XYZ file of C-alpha atoms in Angstrom:
405
model
C 0.000 0.000 0.000
C 1.411 3.359 -1.013
C 1.833 5.929 1.794
C -0.822 8.595 2.283
C 0.093 11.877 0.646
C -1.580 14.644 2.637
C -1.085 17.088 -0.222
C -3.470 15.113 -2.393
C -7.223 15.710 -2.117
C -8.457 13.464 0.680
C -11.377 12.267 -1.503
C -9.000 10.420 -3.796
C -8.371 7.917 -1.012
C -11.944 6.744 -0.907
C -13.152 3.951 -3.126
C -16.440 5.721 -3.796
C -14.556 8.602 -5.346
C -12.749 6.169 -7.626
C -16.120 4.687 -8.582
C -17.314 8.182 -9.470
C -14.633 8.271 -12.179
C -16.127 5.305 -14.009
C -17.352 6.060 -17.562
C -20.956 5.508 -16.470
C -20.750 8.735 -14.437
C -19.277 10.861 -17.239
C -22.672 12.203 -18.356
C -26.159 12.163 -16.754
C -27.761 10.150 -19.547
C -25.533 7.150 -18.851
C -26.572 6.095 -15.315
C -30.165 7.321 -15.547
C -30.968 5.680 -18.877
C -29.501 2.376 -17.696
C -30.733 2.269 -14.106
C -34.186 3.645 -14.885
C -34.648 1.012 -17.605
C -33.548 -1.799 -15.281
C -35.740 -0.453 -12.506
C -38.771 -0.283 -14.804
C -38.353 -4.004 -15.478
C -38.104 -4.788 -11.756
C -41.075 -2.563 -10.884
C -43.225 -4.078 -13.616
C -42.291 -7.609 -12.498
C -43.333 -6.722 -8.941
C -46.596 -5.385 -10.347
C -47.169 -8.624 -12.294
C -46.597 -10.656 -9.129
C -49.083 -8.477 -7.265
C -51.658 -9.001 -10.026
C -51.100 -12.754 -10.040
C -51.237 -13.033 -6.250
C -47.649 -14.252 -5.941
C -46.634 -11.141 -4.004
C -48.686 -10.021 -1.016
C -48.728 -6.238 -0.847
C -48.567 -5.347 2.854
C -48.461 -1.544 2.779
C -51.455 0.708 3.430
C -50.580 2.501 0.215
C -52.449 0.696 -2.608
C -50.181 -1.237 -4.937
C -51.758 0.588 -7.890
C -50.466 3.911 -6.560
C -46.986 2.501 -5.913
C -46.985 1.179 -9.476
C -48.113 4.544 -10.867
C -45.496 6.415 -8.842
C -42.581 4.221 -9.846
C -43.417 4.192 -13.534
C -44.278 7.888 -13.856
C -42.201 9.780 -11.312
C -39.313 7.339 -10.777
C -38.786 5.815 -14.235
C -39.966 8.563 -16.593
C -38.703 11.252 -14.208
C -35.192 9.811 -14.161
C -35.136 9.546 -17.957
C -36.299 13.154 -18.284
C -33.630 14.384 -15.862
C -30.894 12.367 -17.558
C -31.884 13.672 -20.975
C -32.323 17.336 -20.020
C -29.111 17.564 -17.993
C -27.242 16.042 -20.924
C -28.942 18.199 -23.554
C -28.370 21.349 -21.482
C -24.621 20.956 -21.913
C -25.118 20.952 -25.687
C -27.458 23.942 -25.526
C -25.239 26.044 -23.251
C -21.655 24.735 -23.582
C -21.614 24.678 -19.769
C -20.400 21.416 -18.184
C -23.205 19.346 -16.713
C -23.173 17.034 -13.682
C -20.504 14.358 -13.783
C -18.304 12.312 -11.500
C -18.974 12.490 -7.758
C -21.820 15.007 -7.958
C -23.649 12.913 -10.533
C -23.058 9.789 -8.457
C -24.664 11.468 -5.435
C -27.762 12.347 -7.460
C -27.984 8.789 -8.772
C -27.569 7.453 -5.229
C -30.453 9.624 -3.981
C -32.689 8.304 -6.751
C -31.677 4.655 -6.245
C -31.894 4.772 -2.430
C -35.404 6.207 -2.668
C -36.434 3.311 -4.904
C -35.208 0.768 -2.360
C -36.905 2.523 0.537
C -40.219 2.728 -1.297
C -40.304 -0.969 -2.209
C -38.832 -2.409 1.002
C -40.390 0.042 3.467
C -43.392 1.602 1.667
C -44.805 2.773 5.015
C -41.859 5.191 5.404
C -43.430 7.756 3.088
C -41.727 10.734 4.800
C -38.341 9.321 3.734
C -39.638 8.729 0.226
C -40.903 12.315 0.074
C -37.518 13.634 1.195
C -35.712 11.458 -1.332
C -37.928 12.456 -4.241
C -37.798 16.124 -3.266
C -33.998 16.023 -3.027
C -33.794 14.344 -6.435
C -36.083 16.814 -8.200
C -34.685 19.937 -6.543
C -31.085 18.924 -7.271
C -31.922 18.346 -10.923
C -33.892 21.593 -11.194
C -31.124 23.644 -9.555
C -28.494 22.132 -11.850
C -30.582 22.632 -14.989
C -31.518 26.174 -13.954
C -27.925 27.169 -13.231
C -26.853 25.996 -16.682
C -29.700 27.572 -18.640
C -29.821 30.831 -16.698
C -26.036 31.076 -16.650
C -25.983 30.859 -20.439
C -29.106 33.038 -20.767
C -30.685 30.263 -22.817
C -34.167 31.779 -22.555
C -35.769 29.551 -25.169
C -35.054 26.593 -22.873
C -36.457 28.121 -19.676
C -39.817 26.305 -20.147
C -38.046 23.037 -19.350
C -37.340 24.392 -15.868
C -41.049 25.095 -15.433
C -42.058 21.607 -16.586
C -39.590 19.883 -14.236
C -40.803 22.104 -11.392
C -44.422 21.176 -12.114
C -43.543 17.458 -12.113
C -41.765 17.947 -8.777
C -44.877 19.584 -7.283
C -47.143 16.839 -8.644
C -44.828 14.185 -7.189
C -44.657 15.722 -3.710
C -48.416 16.303 -3.556
C -49.006 12.730 -4.741
C -46.922 11.410 -1.861
C -48.342 13.798 0.757
C -51.909 12.900 -0.168
C -51.026 9.204 -0.164
C -49.584 9.562 3.340
C -52.877 11.151 4.442
C -54.899 8.334 2.910
C -56.437 10.584 0.245
C -55.774 8.094 -2.523
C -58.293 9.500 -5.018
C -56.634 12.931 -5.077
C -53.189 11.313 -5.164
C -54.232 9.389 -8.261
C -55.321 12.652 -9.877
C -51.822 14.072 -9.433
C -50.320 10.998 -11.111
C -52.690 11.613 -14.019
C -51.687 15.283 -14.072
C -48.063 14.144 -14.238
C -48.883 12.074 -17.334
C -50.340 15.192 -18.943
C -47.185 17.033 -17.862
C -45.026 14.428 -19.566
C -47.155 14.823 -22.687
C -46.229 18.508 -22.658
C -42.560 17.596 -22.180
C -42.713 15.076 -25.029
C -44.359 17.712 -27.190
C -41.620 20.238 -26.426
C -38.728 17.822 -26.908
C -40.381 16.065 -29.829
C -40.883 19.357 -31.638
C -37.120 19.728 -31.719
C -35.732 16.238 -32.114
C -38.251 14.361 -34.263
C -37.984 16.652 -37.321
C -34.222 17.011 -36.756
C -33.594 13.270 -36.375
C -35.797 12.585 -39.402
C -33.898 15.059 -41.554
C -30.535 13.675 -40.463
C -31.578 10.028 -40.588
C -33.050 10.267 -44.092
C -30.466 12.779 -45.351
C -33.161 15.239 -46.433
C -32.482 18.700 -47.813
C -34.699 20.587 -45.401
C -36.272 20.146 -41.971
C -39.998 20.454 -41.359
C -40.685 23.117 -38.740
C -43.970 23.885 -36.986
C -43.294 26.959 -34.798
C -46.911 28.150 -34.562
C -48.205 24.723 -33.643
C -45.382 24.354 -31.111
C -46.388 27.573 -29.336
C -50.080 26.732 -29.470
C -49.397 23.300 -28.013
C -47.710 24.762 -24.938
C -50.611 27.088 -24.198
C -53.319 24.495 -24.793
C -51.450 21.828 -22.782
C -51.070 24.093 -19.746
C -54.708 25.174 -19.940
C -55.751 21.544 -20.301
C -53.840 20.545 -17.167
C -55.356 23.458 -15.245
C -58.837 22.520 -16.418
C -58.308 18.879 -15.497
C -57.033 19.828 -12.036
C -59.959 22.187 -11.390
C -62.557 19.630 -12.464
C -61.044 16.654 -10.639
C -59.686 18.242 -7.450
C -62.052 21.160 -6.836
C -65.211 19.887 -8.572
C -65.413 22.989 -10.738
C -68.213 22.593 -13.270
C -66.134 22.552 -16.428
C -65.284 19.862 -18.932
C -61.516 19.608 -19.615
C -62.211 17.243 -22.486
C -62.428 20.118 -24.973
C -58.911 21.357 -24.207
C -57.478 17.835 -24.065
C -58.981 16.995 -27.466
C -57.637 20.280 -28.870
C -54.166 19.486 -27.538
C -54.338 15.990 -29.027
C -55.375 17.472 -32.383
C -52.283 19.695 -32.402
C -50.096 16.680 -31.593
C -51.704 14.753 -34.470
C -51.219 17.638 -36.891
C -47.529 17.856 -36.036
C -47.167 14.093 -36.326
C -48.674 14.194 -39.812
C -46.479 17.081 -40.931
C -43.325 15.353 -39.705
C -44.152 12.005 -41.304
C -42.067 10.683 -44.169
C -42.804 7.218 -45.599
C -39.097 6.406 -45.767
C -38.892 6.237 -41.953
C -40.147 2.647 -42.194
C -36.633 1.612 -43.189
C -35.012 3.203 -40.105
C -35.999 1.638 -36.746
C -34.699 4.602 -34.737
C -37.086 6.818 -36.705
C -40.265 4.770 -37.126
C -40.210 3.897 -33.420
C -39.943 7.572 -32.468
C -42.718 8.609 -34.858
C -44.918 5.714 -33.741
C -44.402 6.531 -30.071
C -45.392 10.154 -30.638
C -48.435 9.096 -32.687
C -49.593 6.688 -29.956
C -49.181 9.463 -27.405
C -51.367 11.764 -29.491
C -54.029 9.085 -30.018
C -53.979 8.251 -26.309
C -54.458 11.916 -25.416
C -57.319 12.145 -27.912
C -59.028 9.140 -26.323
C -58.521 10.679 -22.870
C -60.305 13.793 -24.038
C -63.094 11.837 -25.729
C -63.643 9.814 -22.532
C -65.278 12.936 -21.083
C -67.925 12.717 -23.820
C -68.200 9.005 -24.662
C -68.930 6.652 -21.784
C -67.573 3.519 -23.479
C -64.067 5.037 -23.590
C -62.388 4.582 -20.213
C -60.039 7.364 -19.176
C -57.608 5.004 -17.415
C -57.303 2.716 -20.447
C -56.682 5.690 -22.725
C -54.127 7.030 -20.254
C -52.195 3.773 -20.553
C -51.928 4.245 -24.311
C -50.050 7.427 -23.417
C -47.900 5.851 -20.700
C -46.951 2.639 -22.518
C -47.163 3.669 -26.150
C -46.460 7.381 -25.918
C -44.125 7.903 -23.002
C -42.725 4.347 -23.009
C -42.023 3.897 -26.714
C -40.895 7.488 -27.201
C -38.486 7.084 -24.282
C -37.180 3.771 -25.604
C -36.593 5.219 -29.072
C -35.012 8.393 -27.675
C -32.635 6.722 -25.232
C -31.554 4.226 -27.889
C -30.712 7.023 -30.306
C -29.202 9.439 -27.748
C -27.046 6.710 -26.190
C -25.516 5.844 -29.536
C -25.003 9.448 -30.593
C -23.428 10.609 -27.325
C -21.014 7.670 -27.187
C -19.732 8.149 -30.741
C -21.381 5.046 -32.185
C -23.164 4.539 -35.481
C -26.850 5.472 -35.355
C -28.159 1.984 -36.090
C -30.565 0.250 -33.715
C -30.141 -3.326 -34.928
C -32.637 -6.188 -34.958
C -32.781 -6.567 -31.177
C -34.012 -3.044 -30.597
C -36.438 -3.323 -33.509
C -38.009 -6.258 -31.689
C -38.052 -4.248 -28.455
C -39.844 -1.364 -30.188
C -42.487 -3.708 -31.604
C -43.015 -5.493 -28.290
C -43.636 -2.220 -26.489
C -46.011 -0.936 -29.176
C -48.002 -4.185 -28.979
C -48.101 -3.952 -25.200
C -49.522 -0.429 -25.401
C -52.302 -1.452 -27.784
C -53.173 -4.503 -25.694
C -53.379 -2.519 -22.449
C -55.378 0.354 -23.890
C -57.731 -1.274 -26.381
C -58.223 -4.932 -25.452
C -59.404 -5.050 -21.800
C -63.029 -5.149 -23.024
C -62.304 -8.132 -25.285
C -59.796 -10.345 -23.456
C -60.478 -9.207 -19.900
C -58.688 -6.548 -17.837
C -56.431 -8.946 -15.932
C -55.063 -10.645 -19.059
C -54.577 -7.293 -20.800
C -52.688 -5.861 -17.813
C -50.557 -8.985 -17.437
C -49.707 -9.224 -21.159
C -48.759 -5.568 -21.502
C -46.594 -5.735 -18.384
C -44.708 -8.765 -19.709
C -44.129 -7.062 -23.066
C -42.855 -3.903 -21.328
C -40.446 -5.947 -19.220
C -39.210 -7.808 -22.299
C -38.656 -4.592 -24.274
C -36.645 -2.806 -21.591
C -34.731 -5.975 -20.747
C -33.587 -6.108 -24.362
C -32.510 -2.462 -24.149
C -30.666 -2.952 -20.855
C -28.755 -5.956 -22.193
C -28.012 -4.427 -25.587
C -26.919 -1.042 -24.250
C -25.166 -2.027 -21.026
C -21.694 -1.776 -22.593
C -22.663 1.334 -24.555
C -23.607 3.171 -21.354
C -20.842 1.855 -19.094
C -17.837 2.100 -21.407
C -15.971 5.111 -22.779
C -16.856 6.727 -26.064
C -15.517 4.805 -29.033
C -14.002 7.970 -30.522
C -11.951 8.700 -27.401
C -13.772 11.937 -26.531
C -15.190 12.542 -23.077
C -18.932 12.110 -22.746
């Protein structure tokens, strides 16, 4: 053992600091894309065991709310944070979280997951963990964007802040036993993620399509993009007022209008040649399913046969899930210097997840709710298992071109 050099930083003598230098902690997308994907598989498997009766849920918190929290706030939230903190470095040229600071943020997220599944009755600890995770991410993102005066990206700070508020209120209401209102905040979070997908999708889907197909020009929809933000925020406010405060208004009109804007953008961005590029057709399909799911959510306020919760799952599995899977597959390759080719394995993963979304949202009336839930959960687990196995080395090893990132 070499002698201790007191002139060196004392942190270098701790193993955890050495771990923080691993490639997986070079950029936020690396640990969050990998761990969130693995965790989604574990959480869905737990949910399947609860549905089948093989796992006895002992907590006072309903298993349905735990499932909603872990898939929306834990899984999708971690992906959103990993993506935005990585993208912010590109937008601002300001270094993002990396090394020890990134490892601490990942530890907070992971520790909160373990507490919530092993000790679900310790909701105060879960609240503290989630709040620390969100606030750390928001402060980091804000410091980068505000420091670079990147005003066109300020709305991302607002969206993350809204998701943080929804998450904390979800947990506080759950701790008080007000499960109906807590469920409403999980549904509001889904609408919030639809806004986030709309904002990010408006930038990356046309850009990725242009690059992937080597087109001469990029389709832009600035007026629709601005309208979507306004309508989405108004739709969330209307939904909250009607569900939480029993205000006599129907949010279905605004939700349908928002879905129509999503569908218009999806149609304008479409190019038939995307069918030859898995990283493109999966992204377009995910966005289309999100738009259709949002449309069905809005129509559920007018048509009794359409169930809001089933339509919401077309958004969560098909929209959020498939869009996330397509995005993290593409971003992981691009930011590690690899060729932008998904391969057959990921093509299968994309198709499995799309099938799972359709089964969960549209088939409960025909094959029974339990079988639809079980089948979609298995397909989700299979899709993200394929991603985790295929991209483990991509996310844990250095860039192939030798650059840092």
